[in-house]
Each structure stands twice: as structure tokens, then as C-alpha cells.
PDB file of N, CA and C in Angstrom:
ATOM      1  N   UNK Q   1     -21.893 -26.615  -8.000  1.00 92.00           N
ATOM      2  CA  UNK Q   1     -23.489 -26.227  -6.549  1.00 92.00           C
ATOM      3  C   UNK Q   1     -24.179 -27.587  -6.444  1.00 92.00           C
ATOM      4  N   UNK Q   2     -24.083 -28.465  -7.462  1.00 92.00           N
ATOM      5  CA  UNK Q   2     -24.618 -29.961  -7.351  1.00 92.00           C
ATOM      6  C   UNK Q   2     -23.850 -30.582  -6.654  1.00 92.00           C
ATOM      7  N   UNK Q   3     -22.369 -30.576  -6.694  1.00 94.00           N
ATOM      8  CA  UNK Q   3     -21.566 -31.686  -6.215  1.00 94.00           C
ATOM      9  C   UNK Q   3     -21.132 -31.103  -4.446  1.00 94.00           C
ATOM     10  N   UNK Q   4     -21.465 -29.601  -4.668  1.00 93.00           N
ATOM     11  CA  UNK Q   4     -21.542 -29.087  -2.566  1.00 93.00           C
ATOM     12  C   UNK Q   4     -23.321 -29.817  -2.032  1.00 93.00           C
ATOM     13  N   UNK Q   5     -24.378 -29.790  -2.689  1.00 92.00           N
ATOM     14  CA  UNK Q   5     -25.360 -30.000  -1.932  1.00 92.00           C
ATOM     15  C   UNK Q   5     -25.824 -31.698  -2.562  1.00 92.00           C
ATOM     16  N   UNK Q   6     -25.040 -31.957  -3.100  1.00 95.00           N
ATOM     17  CA  UNK Q   6     -25.012 -33.951  -3.208  1.00 95.00           C
ATOM     18  C   UNK Q   6     -26.378 -34.622  -3.632  1.00 95.00           C
ATOM     19  N   UNK Q   7     -26.842 -33.855  -4.901  1.00 94.00           N
ATOM     20  CA  UNK Q   7     -28.271 -34.050  -5.477  1.00 94.00           C
ATOM     21  C   UNK Q   7     -28.485 -33.155  -6.902  1.00 94.00           C
ATOM     22  N   UNK Q   8     -29.086 -33.476  -7.345  1.00 95.00           N
ATOM     23  CA  UNK Q   8     -29.326 -32.753  -9.237  1.00 95.00           C
ATOM     24  C   UNK Q   8     -30.110 -31.933  -8.514  1.00 95.00           C
ATOM     25  N   UNK Q   9     -29.715 -30.658  -9.080  1.00 93.00           N
ATOM     26  CA  UNK Q   9     -30.560 -29.921  -9.087  1.00 93.00           C
ATOM     27  C   UNK Q   9     -31.933 -29.333  -9.687  1.00 93.00           C
ATOM     28  N   UNK Q  10     -32.805 -29.008  -8.659  1.00 92.00           N
ATOM     29  CA  UNK Q  10     -34.359 -29.046  -9.144  1.00 92.00           C
ATOM     30  C   UNK Q  10     -34.112 -26.951 -10.016  1.00 92.00           C
ATOM     31  N   UNK Q  11     -34.893 -27.402 -11.155  1.00 87.00           N
ATOM     32  CA  UNK Q  11     -35.298 -25.359 -11.845  1.00 87.00           C
ATOM     33  C   UNK Q  11     -35.073 -24.894 -10.749  1.00 87.00           C
ATOM     34  N   UNK Q  12     -35.568 -24.495  -9.130  1.00 83.00           N
ATOM     35  CA  UNK Q  12     -35.135 -23.532  -8.411  1.00 83.00           C
ATOM     36  C   UNK Q  12     -34.535 -23.200  -7.603  1.00 83.00           C
ATOM     37  N   UNK Q  13     -33.375 -24.025  -7.775  1.00 89.00           N
ATOM     38  CA  UNK Q  13     -31.987 -24.405  -6.852  1.00 89.00           C
ATOM     39  C   UNK Q  13     -31.216 -23.777  -8.682  1.00 89.00           C
ATOM     40  N   UNK Q  14     -31.143 -24.502  -9.635  1.00 90.00           N
ATOM     41  CA  UNK Q  14     -30.721 -23.796 -10.815  1.00 90.00           C
ATOM     42  C   UNK Q  14     -30.888 -21.898 -10.957  1.00 90.00           C
ATOM     43  N   UNK Q  15     -32.041 -22.035 -10.902  1.00 86.00           N
ATOM     44  CA  UNK Q  15     -32.005 -20.427 -10.569  1.00 86.00           C
ATOM     45  C   UNK Q  15     -31.980 -19.828 -10.431  1.00 86.00           C
ATOM     46  N   UNK Q  16     -31.258 -19.988  -8.882  1.00 87.00           N
ATOM     47  CA  UNK Q  16     -30.621 -19.216  -7.845  1.00 87.00           C
ATOM     48  C   UNK Q  16     -29.575 -19.355  -7.874  1.00 87.00           C
ATOM     49  N   UNK Q  17     -28.840 -20.246  -8.721  1.00 93.00           N
ATOM     50  CA  UNK Q  17     -27.752 -20.381  -8.922  1.00 93.00           C
ATOM     51  C   UNK Q  17     -26.845 -19.261  -9.954  1.00 93.00           C
ATOM     52  N   UNK Q  18     -28.116 -19.104 -10.713  1.00 92.00           N
ATOM     53  CA  UNK Q  18     -27.877 -18.588 -12.126  1.00 92.00           C
ATOM     54  C   UNK Q  18     -28.029 -16.858 -11.538  1.00 92.00           C
ATOM     55  N   UNK Q  19     -29.538 -16.452 -10.416  1.00 89.00           N
ATOM     56  CA  UNK Q  19     -29.225 -15.248 -10.333  1.00 89.00           C
ATOM     57  C   UNK Q  19     -28.034 -14.989  -9.815  1.00 89.00           C
ATOM     58  N   UNK Q  20     -27.616 -15.857  -8.788  1.00 92.00           N
ATOM     59  CA  UNK Q  20     -25.944 -15.473  -7.962  1.00 92.00           C
ATOM     60  C   UNK Q  20     -25.300 -14.709  -8.570  1.00 92.00           C
ATOM     61  N   UNK Q  21     -25.002 -15.762  -9.768  1.00 95.00           N
ATOM     62  CA  UNK Q  21     -23.890 -15.538 -10.867  1.00 95.00           C
ATOM     63  C   UNK Q  21     -24.284 -14.150 -11.495  1.00 95.00           C
ATOM     64  N   UNK Q  22     -25.296 -13.629 -11.888  1.00 92.00           N
ATOM     65  CA  UNK Q  22     -25.558 -12.405 -12.820  1.00 92.00           C
ATOM     66  C   UNK Q  22     -25.525 -11.458 -11.296  1.00 92.00           C
ATOM     67  N   UNK Q  23     -25.908 -11.600 -10.232  1.00 90.00           N
ATOM     68  CA  UNK Q  23     -25.574 -10.570  -9.211  1.00 90.00           C
ATOM     69  C   UNK Q  23     -24.469 -10.792  -8.565  1.00 90.00           C
ATOM     70  N   UNK Q  24     -23.415 -11.342  -8.943  1.00 94.00           N
ATOM     71  CA  UNK Q  24     -21.774 -11.545  -8.790  1.00 94.00           C
ATOM     72  C   UNK Q  24     -21.503 -10.422  -9.854  1.00 94.00           C
ATOM     73  N   UNK Q  25     -21.524 -10.594 -11.108  1.00 95.00           N
ATOM     74  CA  UNK Q  25     -21.150 -10.156 -12.439  1.00 95.00           C
ATOM     75  C   UNK Q  25     -21.792  -8.529 -12.220  1.00 95.00           C
ATOM     76  N   UNK Q  26     -22.664  -8.564 -11.832  1.00 92.00           N
ATOM     77  CA  UNK Q  26     -23.314  -6.956 -11.868  1.00 92.00           C
ATOM     78  C   UNK Q  26     -22.761  -6.119 -10.821  1.00 92.00           C
ATOM     79  N   UNK Q  27     -22.492  -7.184  -9.715  1.00 92.00           N
ATOM     80  CA  UNK Q  27     -21.571  -5.552  -8.754  1.00 92.00           C
ATOM     81  C   UNK Q  27     -20.026  -5.799  -9.295  1.00 92.00           C
ATOM     82  N   UNK Q  28     -19.310  -6.847  -9.866  1.00 94.00           N
ATOM     83  CA  UNK Q  28     -18.147  -6.825 -10.398  1.00 94.00           C
ATOM     84  C   UNK Q  28     -18.512  -5.444 -11.896  1.00 94.00           C
ATOM     85  N   UNK Q  29     -19.254  -5.493 -12.160  1.00 94.00           N
ATOM     86  CA  UNK Q  29     -19.783  -4.272 -13.238  1.00 94.00           C
ATOM     87  C   UNK Q  29     -19.802  -2.921 -13.196  1.00 94.00           C
ATOM     88  N   UNK Q  30     -20.088  -2.594 -11.671  1.00 90.00           N
ATOM     89  CA  UNK Q  30     -20.272  -1.038 -10.855  1.00 90.00           C
ATOM     90  C   UNK Q  30     -18.609  -0.954 -10.609  1.00 90.00           C
ATOM     91  N   UNK Q  31     -18.090  -1.624 -10.334  1.00 92.00           N
ATOM     92  CA  UNK Q  31     -16.593  -1.671 -10.145  1.00 92.00           C
ATOM     93  C   UNK Q  31     -15.937  -1.051 -11.050  1.00 92.00           C
ATOM     94  N   UNK Q  32     -15.981  -1.900 -11.879  1.00 94.00           N
ATOM     95  CA  UNK Q  32     -15.132  -2.326 -13.397  1.00 94.00           C
ATOM     96  C   UNK Q  32     -15.640  -0.465 -14.237  1.00 94.00           C
ATOM     97  N   UNK Q  33     -16.831  -0.060 -14.220  1.00 93.00           N
ATOM     98  CA  UNK Q  33     -17.286   1.210 -14.440  1.00 93.00           C
ATOM     99  C   UNK Q  33     -16.609   2.218 -13.642  1.00 93.00           C
ATOM    100  N   UNK Q  34     -16.507   2.182 -12.581  1.00 92.00           N
ATOM    101  CA  UNK Q  34     -15.941   3.110 -12.144  1.00 92.00           C
ATOM    102  C   UNK Q  34     -14.473   3.368 -12.309  1.00 92.00           C
ATOM    103  N   UNK Q  35     -13.693   2.288 -12.477  1.00 92.00           N
ATOM    104  CA  UNK Q  35     -12.623   2.264 -12.969  1.00 92.00           C
ATOM    105  C   UNK Q  35     -11.914   2.537 -14.520  1.00 92.00           C
ATOM    106  N   UNK Q  36     -13.021   2.495 -15.165  1.00 91.00           N
ATOM    107  CA  UNK Q  36     -13.446   2.994 -16.454  1.00 91.00           C
ATOM    108  C   UNK Q  36     -12.542   1.865 -17.314  1.00 91.00           C
ATOM    109  N   UNK Q  37     -12.743   0.892 -16.964  1.00 92.00           N
ATOM    110  CA  UNK Q  37     -12.450  -0.854 -17.804  1.00 92.00           C
ATOM    111  C   UNK Q  37     -13.030  -0.598 -18.647  1.00 92.00           C
ATOM    112  N   UNK Q  38     -13.033  -0.415 -19.898  1.00 91.00           N
ATOM    113  CA  UNK Q  38     -14.189  -0.836 -20.891  1.00 91.00           C
ATOM    114  C   UNK Q  38     -13.970  -2.177 -21.202  1.00 91.00           C
ATOM    115  N   UNK Q  39     -13.198  -2.543 -21.228  1.00 93.00           N
ATOM    116  CA  UNK Q  39     -13.400  -4.216 -22.406  1.00 93.00           C
ATOM    117  C   UNK Q  39     -13.621  -5.122 -21.013  1.00 93.00           C
ATOM    118  N   UNK Q  40     -13.188  -5.072 -20.085  1.00 94.00           N
ATOM    119  CA  UNK Q  40     -14.321  -5.933 -19.007  1.00 94.00           C
ATOM    120  C   UNK Q  40     -15.494  -5.216 -18.663  1.00 94.00           C
ATOM    121  N   UNK Q  41     -15.947  -4.616 -18.628  1.00 94.00           N
ATOM    122  CA  UNK Q  41     -17.587  -3.897 -18.749  1.00 94.00           C
ATOM    123  C   UNK Q  41     -18.294  -5.088 -19.814  1.00 94.00           C
ATOM    124  N   UNK Q  42     -17.623  -4.476 -20.933  1.00 95.00           N
ATOM    125  CA  UNK Q  42     -18.190  -5.035 -22.225  1.00 95.00           C
ATOM    126  C   UNK Q  42     -18.647  -7.191 -22.303  1.00 95.00           C
ATOM    127  N   UNK Q  43     -17.320  -6.863 -21.574  1.00 95.00           N
ATOM    128  CA  UNK Q  43     -17.113  -9.095 -21.342  1.00 95.00           C
ATOM    129  C   UNK Q  43     -18.360  -8.738 -19.821  1.00 95.00           C
ATOM    130  N   UNK Q  44     -18.230  -8.226 -19.395  1.00 95.00           N
ATOM    131  CA  UNK Q  44     -19.217  -8.977 -18.160  1.00 95.00           C
ATOM    132  C   UNK Q  44     -21.167  -8.622 -18.648  1.00 95.00           C
ATOM    133  N   UNK Q  45     -21.235  -7.742 -19.579  1.00 96.00           N
ATOM    134  CA  UNK Q  45     -22.235  -7.558 -19.872  1.00 96.00           C
ATOM    135  C   UNK Q  45     -22.839  -8.197 -21.048  1.00 96.00           C
ATOM    136  N   UNK Q  46     -22.246  -8.973 -21.327  1.00 97.00           N
ATOM    137  CA  UNK Q  46     -22.190 -10.375 -22.331  1.00 97.00           C
ATOM    138  C   UNK Q  46     -22.425 -11.621 -21.635  1.00 97.00           C
ATOM    139  N   UNK Q  47     -21.597 -11.887 -20.470  1.00 96.00           N
ATOM    140  CA  UNK Q  47     -21.701 -12.600 -19.781  1.00 96.00           C
ATOM    141  C   UNK Q  47     -23.241 -12.465 -18.563  1.00 96.00           C
ATOM    142  N   UNK Q  48     -23.883 -11.320 -18.244  1.00 94.00           N
ATOM    143  CA  UNK Q  48     -25.137 -11.074 -17.786  1.00 94.00           C
ATOM    144  C   UNK Q  48     -25.924 -11.303 -18.716  1.00 94.00           C
ATOM    145  N   UNK Q  49     -25.948 -10.979 -20.285  1.00 95.00           N
ATOM    146  CA  UNK Q  49     -26.999 -11.110 -20.852  1.00 95.00           C
ATOM    147  C   UNK Q  49     -27.217 -12.970 -21.446  1.00 95.00           C
ATOM    148  N   UNK Q  50     -26.158 -13.758 -21.203  1.00 96.00           N
ATOM    149  CA  UNK Q  50     -26.007 -15.187 -21.729  1.00 96.00           C
ATOM    150  C   UNK Q  50     -26.849 -15.471 -20.740  1.00 96.00           C
ATOM    151  N   UNK Q  51     -25.995 -15.340 -18.965  1.00 94.00           N
ATOM    152  CA  UNK Q  51     -27.118 -15.956 -18.300  1.00 94.00           C
ATOM    153  C   UNK Q  51     -28.457 -15.440 -18.096  1.00 94.00           C
ATOM    154  N   UNK Q  52     -28.587 -14.320 -18.396  1.00 90.00           N
ATOM    155  CA  UNK Q  52     -30.243 -13.717 -18.247  1.00 90.00           C
ATOM    156  C   UNK Q  52     -31.625 -14.088 -19.024  1.00 90.00           C
ATOM    157  N   UNK Q  53     -30.590 -14.706 -19.982  1.00 92.00           N
ATOM    158  CA  UNK Q  53     -30.795 -15.854 -21.279  1.00 92.00           C
ATOM    159  C   UNK Q  53     -32.154 -17.268 -20.354  1.00 92.00           C
ATOM    160  N   UNK Q  54     -31.453 -17.226 -19.665  1.00 91.00           N
ATOM    161  CA  UNK Q  54     -32.020 -18.525 -18.981  1.00 91.00           C
ATOM    162  C   UNK Q  54     -32.394 -18.456 -17.862  1.00 91.00           C
ATOM    163  N   UNK Q  55     -32.621 -16.770 -17.094  1.00 88.00           N
ATOM    164  CA  UNK Q  55     -33.365 -16.659 -16.116  1.00 88.00           C
ATOM    165  C   UNK Q  55     -35.076 -16.733 -16.407  1.00 88.00           C
ATOM    166  N   UNK Q  56     -36.360 -16.946 -15.794  1.00 85.00           N
ATOM    167  CA  UNK Q  56     -37.398 -16.358 -16.304  1.00 85.00           C
ATOM    168  C   UNK Q  56     -37.405 -14.642 -16.236  1.00 85.00           C
ATOM    169  N   UNK Q  57     -38.168 -14.245 -16.990  1.00 88.00           N
ATOM    170  CA  UNK Q  57     -38.415 -13.038 -17.021  1.00 88.00           C
ATOM    171  C   UNK Q  57     -38.085 -12.447 -15.973  1.00 88.00           C
ATOM    172  N   UNK Q  58     -37.676 -10.963 -15.853  1.00 88.00           N
ATOM    173  CA  UNK Q  58     -37.821 -10.303 -14.211  1.00 88.00           C
ATOM    174  C   UNK Q  58     -38.919  -9.652 -14.375  1.00 88.00           C
ATOM    175  N   UNK Q  59     -39.279  -9.542 -12.407  1.00 93.00           N
ATOM    176  CA  UNK Q  59     -40.860  -9.072 -12.411  1.00 93.00           C
ATOM    177  C   UNK Q  59     -41.015  -7.588 -12.655  1.00 93.00           C
ATOM    178  N   UNK Q  60     -41.564  -6.988 -12.566  1.00 95.00           N
ATOM    179  CA  UNK Q  60     -41.601  -5.818 -12.411  1.00 95.00           C
ATOM    180  C   UNK Q  60     -42.038  -5.517 -11.187  1.00 95.00           C
ATOM    181  N   UNK Q  61     -41.725  -4.029 -11.106  1.00 95.00           N
ATOM    182  CA  UNK Q  61     -42.003  -2.947 -10.050  1.00 95.00           C
ATOM    183  C   UNK Q  61     -42.904  -3.334  -9.196  1.00 95.00           C
ATOM    184  N   UNK Q  62     -44.325  -3.218 -10.299  1.00 95.00           N
ATOM    185  CA  UNK Q  62     -45.724  -2.975  -9.948  1.00 95.00           C
ATOM    186  C   UNK Q  62     -46.091  -4.639  -9.038  1.00 95.00           C
ATOM    187  N   UNK Q  63     -45.244  -5.484  -9.816  1.00 96.00           N
ATOM    188  CA  UNK Q  63     -45.647  -7.217  -9.798  1.00 96.00           C
ATOM    189  C   UNK Q  63     -45.037  -7.284  -8.559  1.00 96.00           C
ATOM    190  N   UNK Q  64     -43.891  -7.376  -7.867  1.00 96.00           N
ATOM    191  CA  UNK Q  64     -43.085  -7.580  -6.726  1.00 96.00           C
ATOM    192  C   UNK Q  64     -43.714  -6.488  -5.576  1.00 96.00           C
ATOM    193  N   UNK Q  65     -44.435  -5.234  -6.209  1.00 95.00           N
ATOM    194  CA  UNK Q  65     -45.023  -4.362  -5.058  1.00 95.00           C
ATOM    195  C   UNK Q  65     -46.337  -5.041  -4.452  1.00 95.00           C
ATOM    196  N   UNK Q  66     -46.968  -5.798  -5.364  1.00 96.00           N
ATOM    197  CA  UNK Q  66     -48.686  -6.713  -5.167  1.00 96.00           C
ATOM    198  C   UNK Q  66     -48.337  -7.716  -4.348  1.00 96.00           C
ATOM    199  N   UNK Q  67     -46.767  -8.205  -4.676  1.00 96.00           N
ATOM    200  CA  UNK Q  67     -46.428  -9.663  -3.421  1.00 96.00           C
ATOM    201  C   UNK Q  67     -45.767  -9.250  -2.073  1.00 96.00           C
ATOM    202  N   UNK Q  68     -45.805  -8.209  -2.220  1.00 96.00           N
ATOM    203  CA  UNK Q  68     -44.963  -7.466  -0.672  1.00 96.00           C
ATOM    204  C   UNK Q  68     -46.486  -6.416  -0.431  1.00 96.00           C
ATOM    205  N   UNK Q  69     -47.327  -6.527  -0.385  1.00 95.00           N
ATOM    206  CA  UNK Q  69     -48.560  -5.827  -0.393  1.00 95.00           C
ATOM    207  C   UNK Q  69     -49.575  -6.957   0.421  1.00 95.00           C
ATOM    208  N   UNK Q  70     -49.346  -8.277  -0.312  1.00 95.00           N
ATOM    209  CA  UNK Q  70     -50.222  -9.675   0.128  1.00 95.00           C
ATOM    210  C   UNK Q  70     -49.290  -9.892   0.969  1.00 95.00           C
ATOM    211  N   UNK Q  71     -48.025 -10.086   1.118  1.00 95.00           N
ATOM    212  CA  UNK Q  71     -47.083 -10.887   2.490  1.00 95.00           C
ATOM    213  C   UNK Q  71     -47.038  -9.435   3.768  1.00 95.00           C
ATOM    214  N   UNK Q  72     -47.174  -8.346   3.716  1.00 94.00           N
ATOM    215  CA  UNK Q  72     -47.595  -7.574   4.315  1.00 94.00           C
ATOM    216  C   UNK Q  72     -48.814  -7.413   4.917  1.00 94.00           C
ATOM    217  N   UNK Q  73     -49.985  -7.392   4.381  1.00 94.00           N
ATOM    218  CA  UNK Q  73     -51.524  -8.018   5.321  1.00 94.00           C
ATOM    219  C   UNK Q  73     -51.277  -9.261   5.865  1.00 94.00           C
ATOM    220  N   UNK Q  74     -50.781  -9.801   5.000  1.00 95.00           N
ATOM    221  CA  UNK Q  74     -50.852 -12.105   5.858  1.00 95.00           C
ATOM    222  C   UNK Q  74     -50.006 -11.355   7.209  1.00 95.00           C
ATOM    223  N   UNK Q  75     -49.079 -10.899   7.618  1.00 94.00           N
ATOM    224  CA  UNK Q  75     -48.081 -10.928   8.718  1.00 94.00           C
ATOM    225  C   UNK Q  75     -48.288  -9.803   9.637  1.00 94.00           C
ATOM    226  N   UNK Q  76     -48.757  -8.842   8.962  1.00 94.00           N
ATOM    227  CA  UNK Q  76     -49.412  -7.846  10.009  1.00 94.00           C
ATOM    228  C   UNK Q  76     -47.962  -7.326  11.055  1.00 94.00           C
ATOM    229  N   UNK Q  77     -46.719  -6.389  10.045  1.00 93.00           N
ATOM    230  CA  UNK Q  77     -45.733  -6.380  11.048  1.00 93.00           C
ATOM    231  C   UNK Q  77     -46.088  -4.916  11.840  1.00 93.00           C
ATOM    232  N   UNK Q  78     -45.579  -4.716  12.798  1.00 91.00           N
ATOM    233  CA  UNK Q  78     -46.137  -3.428  13.916  1.00 91.00           C
ATOM    234  C   UNK Q  78     -44.825  -2.640  14.015  1.00 91.00           C
ATOM    235  N   UNK Q  79     -43.811  -3.129  13.214  1.00 91.00           N
ATOM    236  CA  UNK Q  79     -42.219  -2.329  13.440  1.00 91.00           C
ATOM    237  C   UNK Q  79     -40.862  -2.737  12.437  1.00 91.00           C
ATOM    238  N   UNK Q  80     -39.999  -2.367  11.890  1.00 92.00           N
ATOM    239  CA  UNK Q  80     -39.397  -2.750  11.386  1.00 92.00           C
ATOM    240  C   UNK Q  80     -38.187  -4.468  11.636  1.00 92.00           C
ATOM    241  N   UNK Q  81     -38.980  -4.379  13.570  1.00 95.00           N
ATOM    242  CA  UNK Q  81     -38.228  -6.252  14.023  1.00 95.00           C
ATOM    243  C   UNK Q  81     -38.669  -6.906  12.889  1.00 95.00           C
ATOM    244  N   UNK Q  82     -40.189  -6.656  12.412  1.00 94.00           N
ATOM    245  CA  UNK Q  82     -41.146  -7.628  11.861  1.00 94.00           C
ATOM    246  C   UNK Q  82     -40.910  -7.910  10.073  1.00 94.00           C
ATOM    247  N   UNK Q  83     -39.269  -7.490  10.067  1.00 95.00           N
ATOM    248  CA  UNK Q  83     -39.030  -7.331   8.686  1.00 95.00           C
ATOM    249  C   UNK Q  83     -38.685  -8.411   8.196  1.00 95.00           C
ATOM    250  N   UNK Q  84     -37.980  -9.550   8.773  1.00 95.00           N
ATOM    251  CA  UNK Q  84     -37.658 -11.371   8.983  1.00 95.00           C
ATOM    252  C   UNK Q  84     -38.794 -11.280   8.220  1.00 95.00           C
ATOM    253  N   UNK Q  85     -39.784 -11.684   9.286  1.00 95.00           N
ATOM    254  CA  UNK Q  85     -40.593 -12.513   9.112  1.00 95.00           C
ATOM    255  C   UNK Q  85     -41.330 -11.851   7.272  1.00 95.00           C
ATOM    256  N   UNK Q  86     -41.738 -10.860   7.078  1.00 96.00           N
ATOM    257  CA  UNK Q  86     -42.407 -10.265   6.258  1.00 96.00           C
ATOM    258  C   UNK Q  86     -41.039 -10.353   4.945  1.00 96.00           C
ATOM    259  N   UNK Q  87     -39.758 -10.602   4.912  1.00 96.00           N
ATOM    260  CA  UNK Q  87     -39.243 -11.352   3.910  1.00 96.00           C
ATOM    261  C   UNK Q  87     -39.410 -12.977   3.913  1.00 96.00           C
ATOM    262  N   UNK Q  88     -39.095 -13.580   4.492  1.00 96.00           N
ATOM    263  CA  UNK Q  88     -39.185 -15.011   4.618  1.00 96.00           C
ATOM    264  C   UNK Q  88     -40.728 -15.523   3.555  1.00 96.00           C
ATOM    265  N   UNK Q  89     -41.704 -14.348   4.233  1.00 96.00           N
ATOM    266  CA  UNK Q  89     -43.398 -14.784   3.367  1.00 96.00           C
ATOM    267  C   UNK Q  89     -42.948 -14.776   2.009  1.00 96.00           C
ATOM    268  N   UNK Q  90     -42.088 -13.219   1.222  1.00 96.00           N
ATOM    269  CA  UNK Q  90     -42.736 -12.682   0.344  1.00 96.00           C
ATOM    270  C   UNK Q  90     -41.084 -13.759  -0.493  1.00 96.00           C
ATOM    271  N   UNK Q  91     -40.622 -14.245  -0.325  1.00 93.00           N
ATOM    272  CA  UNK Q  91     -39.496 -15.127  -0.515  1.00 93.00           C
ATOM    273  C   UNK Q  91     -40.582 -16.396  -0.961  1.00 93.00           C
ATOM    274  N   UNK Q  92     -41.296 -17.112   0.415  1.00 93.00           N
ATOM    275  CA  UNK Q  92     -42.010 -18.144  -0.642  1.00 93.00           C
ATOM    276  C   UNK Q  92     -43.438 -17.617  -1.796  1.00 93.00           C
ATOM    277  N   UNK Q  93     -43.147 -16.546  -1.446  1.00 94.00           N
ATOM    278  CA  UNK Q  93     -44.926 -16.186  -2.630  1.00 94.00           C
ATOM    279  C   UNK Q  93     -43.790 -15.939  -4.420  1.00 94.00           C
ATOM    280  N   UNK Q  94     -42.506 -15.399  -3.689  1.00 91.00           N
ATOM    281  CA  UNK Q  94     -41.614 -15.828  -4.839  1.00 91.00           C
ATOM    282  C   UNK Q  94     -41.087 -16.806  -5.435  1.00 91.00           C
ATOM    283  N   UNK Q  95     -41.405 -17.854  -5.272  1.00 84.00           N
ATOM    284  CA  UNK Q  95     -40.638 -19.274  -5.131  1.00 84.00           C
ATOM    285  C   UNK Q  95     -40.845 -19.327  -6.753  1.00 84.00           C
ATOM    286  N   UNK Q  96     -39.856 -19.596  -7.652  1.00 78.00           N
ATOM    287  CA  UNK Q  96     -40.144 -19.900  -9.431  1.00 78.00           C
ATOM    288  C   UNK Q  96     -40.011 -18.875  -9.791  1.00 78.00           C
ATOM    289  N   UNK Q  97     -39.473 -17.953  -9.158  1.00 86.00           N
ATOM    290  CA  UNK Q  97     -39.933 -16.085  -9.864  1.00 86.00           C
ATOM    291  C   UNK Q  97     -38.449 -15.422 -10.093  1.00 86.00           C
ATOM    292  N   UNK Q  98     -38.407 -14.462 -10.956  1.00 86.00           N
ATOM    293  CA  UNK Q  98     -37.199 -14.234 -11.103  1.00 86.00           C
ATOM    294  C   UNK Q  98     -37.408 -11.944 -10.857  1.00 86.00           C
ATOM    295  N   UNK Q  99     -37.424 -12.101  -9.656  1.00 89.00           N
ATOM    296  CA  UNK Q  99     -37.128 -10.693  -8.705  1.00 89.00           C
ATOM    297  C   UNK Q  99     -35.777 -10.036  -8.136  1.00 89.00           C
ATOM    298  N   UNK Q 100     -35.502  -8.544  -8.111  1.00 88.00           N
ATOM    299  CA  UNK Q 100     -35.006  -8.196  -7.927  1.00 88.00           C
ATOM    300  C   UNK Q 100     -35.205  -7.941  -6.534  1.00 88.00           C
ATOM    301  N   UNK Q 101     -34.067  -9.317  -5.613  1.00 88.00           N
ATOM    302  CA  UNK Q 101     -33.751  -9.071  -4.188  1.00 88.00           C
ATOM    303  C   UNK Q 101     -33.845  -7.439  -3.608  1.00 88.00           C
ATOM    304  N   UNK Q 102     -32.861  -6.565  -3.744  1.00 89.00           N
ATOM    305  CA  UNK Q 102     -32.420  -5.288  -3.621  1.00 89.00           C
ATOM    306  C   UNK Q 102     -33.810  -4.690  -3.138  1.00 89.00           C
ATOM    307  N   UNK Q 103     -34.367  -4.456  -4.782  1.00 94.00           N
ATOM    308  CA  UNK Q 103     -36.102  -4.150  -4.888  1.00 94.00           C
ATOM    309  C   UNK Q 103     -37.315  -4.530  -3.645  1.00 94.00           C
ATOM    310  N   UNK Q 104     -37.355  -6.049  -3.700  1.00 95.00           N
ATOM    311  CA  UNK Q 104     -37.681  -6.306  -2.850  1.00 95.00           C
ATOM    312  C   UNK Q 104     -38.024  -5.740  -1.653  1.00 95.00           C
ATOM    313  N   UNK Q 105     -36.119  -5.782  -0.648  1.00 95.00           N
ATOM    314  CA  UNK Q 105     -35.903  -5.306   0.214  1.00 95.00           C
ATOM    315  C   UNK Q 105     -36.349  -3.931   0.734  1.00 95.00           C
ATOM    316  N   UNK Q 106     -35.965  -3.158  -0.252  1.00 96.00           N
ATOM    317  CA  UNK Q 106     -36.683  -1.530  -0.507  1.00 96.00           C
ATOM    318  C   UNK Q 106     -38.505  -1.347  -0.412  1.00 96.00           C
ATOM    319  N   UNK Q 107     -38.969  -2.230  -1.121  1.00 96.00           N
ATOM    320  CA  UNK Q 107     -40.323  -2.158  -1.151  1.00 96.00           C
ATOM    321  C   UNK Q 107     -40.859  -2.592   0.430  1.00 96.00           C
ATOM    322  N   UNK Q 108     -39.915  -4.023   1.053  1.00 96.00           N
ATOM    323  CA  UNK Q 108     -41.183  -4.345   1.902  1.00 96.00           C
ATOM    324  C   UNK Q 108     -40.568  -3.446   3.028  1.00 96.00           C
ATOM    325  N   UNK Q 109     -39.510  -2.573   3.093  1.00 96.00           N
ATOM    326  CA  UNK Q 109     -39.343  -1.591   4.020  1.00 96.00           C
ATOM    327  C   UNK Q 109     -40.582  -0.501   4.331  1.00 96.00           C
ATOM    328  N   UNK Q 110     -40.195   0.039   2.362  1.00 95.00           N
ATOM    329  CA  UNK Q 110     -41.373   0.883   2.544  1.00 95.00           C
ATOM    330  C   UNK Q 110     -42.800   1.046   3.285  1.00 95.00           C
ATOM    331  N   UNK Q 111     -43.611  -0.654   3.007  1.00 93.00           N
ATOM    332  CA  UNK Q 111     -44.570  -1.089   2.995  1.00 93.00           C
ATOM    333  C   UNK Q 111     -44.115  -1.357   5.016  1.00 93.00           C
ATOM    334  N   UNK Q 112     -43.505  -1.528   5.506  1.00 93.00           N
ATOM    335  CA  UNK Q 112     -43.572  -1.715   7.146  1.00 93.00           C
ATOM    336  C   UNK Q 112     -44.341  -0.495   7.248  1.00 93.00           C
ATOM    337  N   UNK Q 113     -43.313   0.889   7.023  1.00 91.00           N
ATOM    338  CA  UNK Q 113     -43.110   1.904   7.206  1.00 91.00           C
ATOM    339  C   UNK Q 113     -43.906   2.680   7.147  1.00 91.00           C
ATOM    340  N   UNK Q 114     -45.142   2.487   5.828  1.00 88.00           N
ATOM    341  CA  UNK Q 114     -45.875   3.138   5.961  1.00 88.00           C
ATOM    342  C   UNK Q 114     -47.249   2.317   6.874  1.00 88.00           C
ATOM    343  N   UNK Q 115     -47.127   1.295   7.488  1.00 76.00           N
ATOM    344  CA  UNK Q 115     -48.038   0.990   8.157  1.00 76.00           C
ATOM    345  C   UNK Q 115     -48.316   1.127   9.301  1.00 76.00           C
TER     346      UNK Q 115
END
């Protein structure tokens, strides 16, 4: 990643790379579990644990929910068409934090639908 960007990575960029690697491994983990590849599952779980050790602690659902509420209040979306704007704001608020983005997306959809 550092070679691709042609500069020394800052902490946020390093965290993004680590998150991406954890996500790739978690996706693979699910596939291996389906096909009962126990040895590979154990190996991936160890790799995920090692990578997680270098990431900030993952935010709880309630912490993420508060950030999503704040973004929705600021953007005031009128329909699902505004989800991109809300996600952009949420991403700005999450810089330097470790959050499950699939959970973030789910919470944003719920908030927009309930408004």
C-alpha cells in the first residue's frame, strides 16, 4: 500500500489497510466454515487475532448508533437517496476509530427509514 501511494502511511491509512485485511480474512473464514475446512478456519482465526491486536478496539453498536444519529440529525436525509451523504458524514466522524462498516450501513439505513 505504501508503494502504491508513494508516501509513508499515516496511522489512519495503516488502520485502513489492517481493517481491509481483517475483512478479507473474515469473508474467507465464512467460506471455509461452510466447507468444513477446520485447519484453514483455525489458521485464519489466528491471523485475524494478530491483525486485531494492532487495531483500536472495535466500537460497540451503541457507540456507532450515537454517531449515526448525529450524522442523520446534521444531514437531515429525506429518502434513501441521501444515504451516500449520511455515510460520508459518518465516515468523517469515524476517522481513527474501528467500526464494523456493515453494522454502520445497517444502522444508517434504519435511521433513514425511521425519519
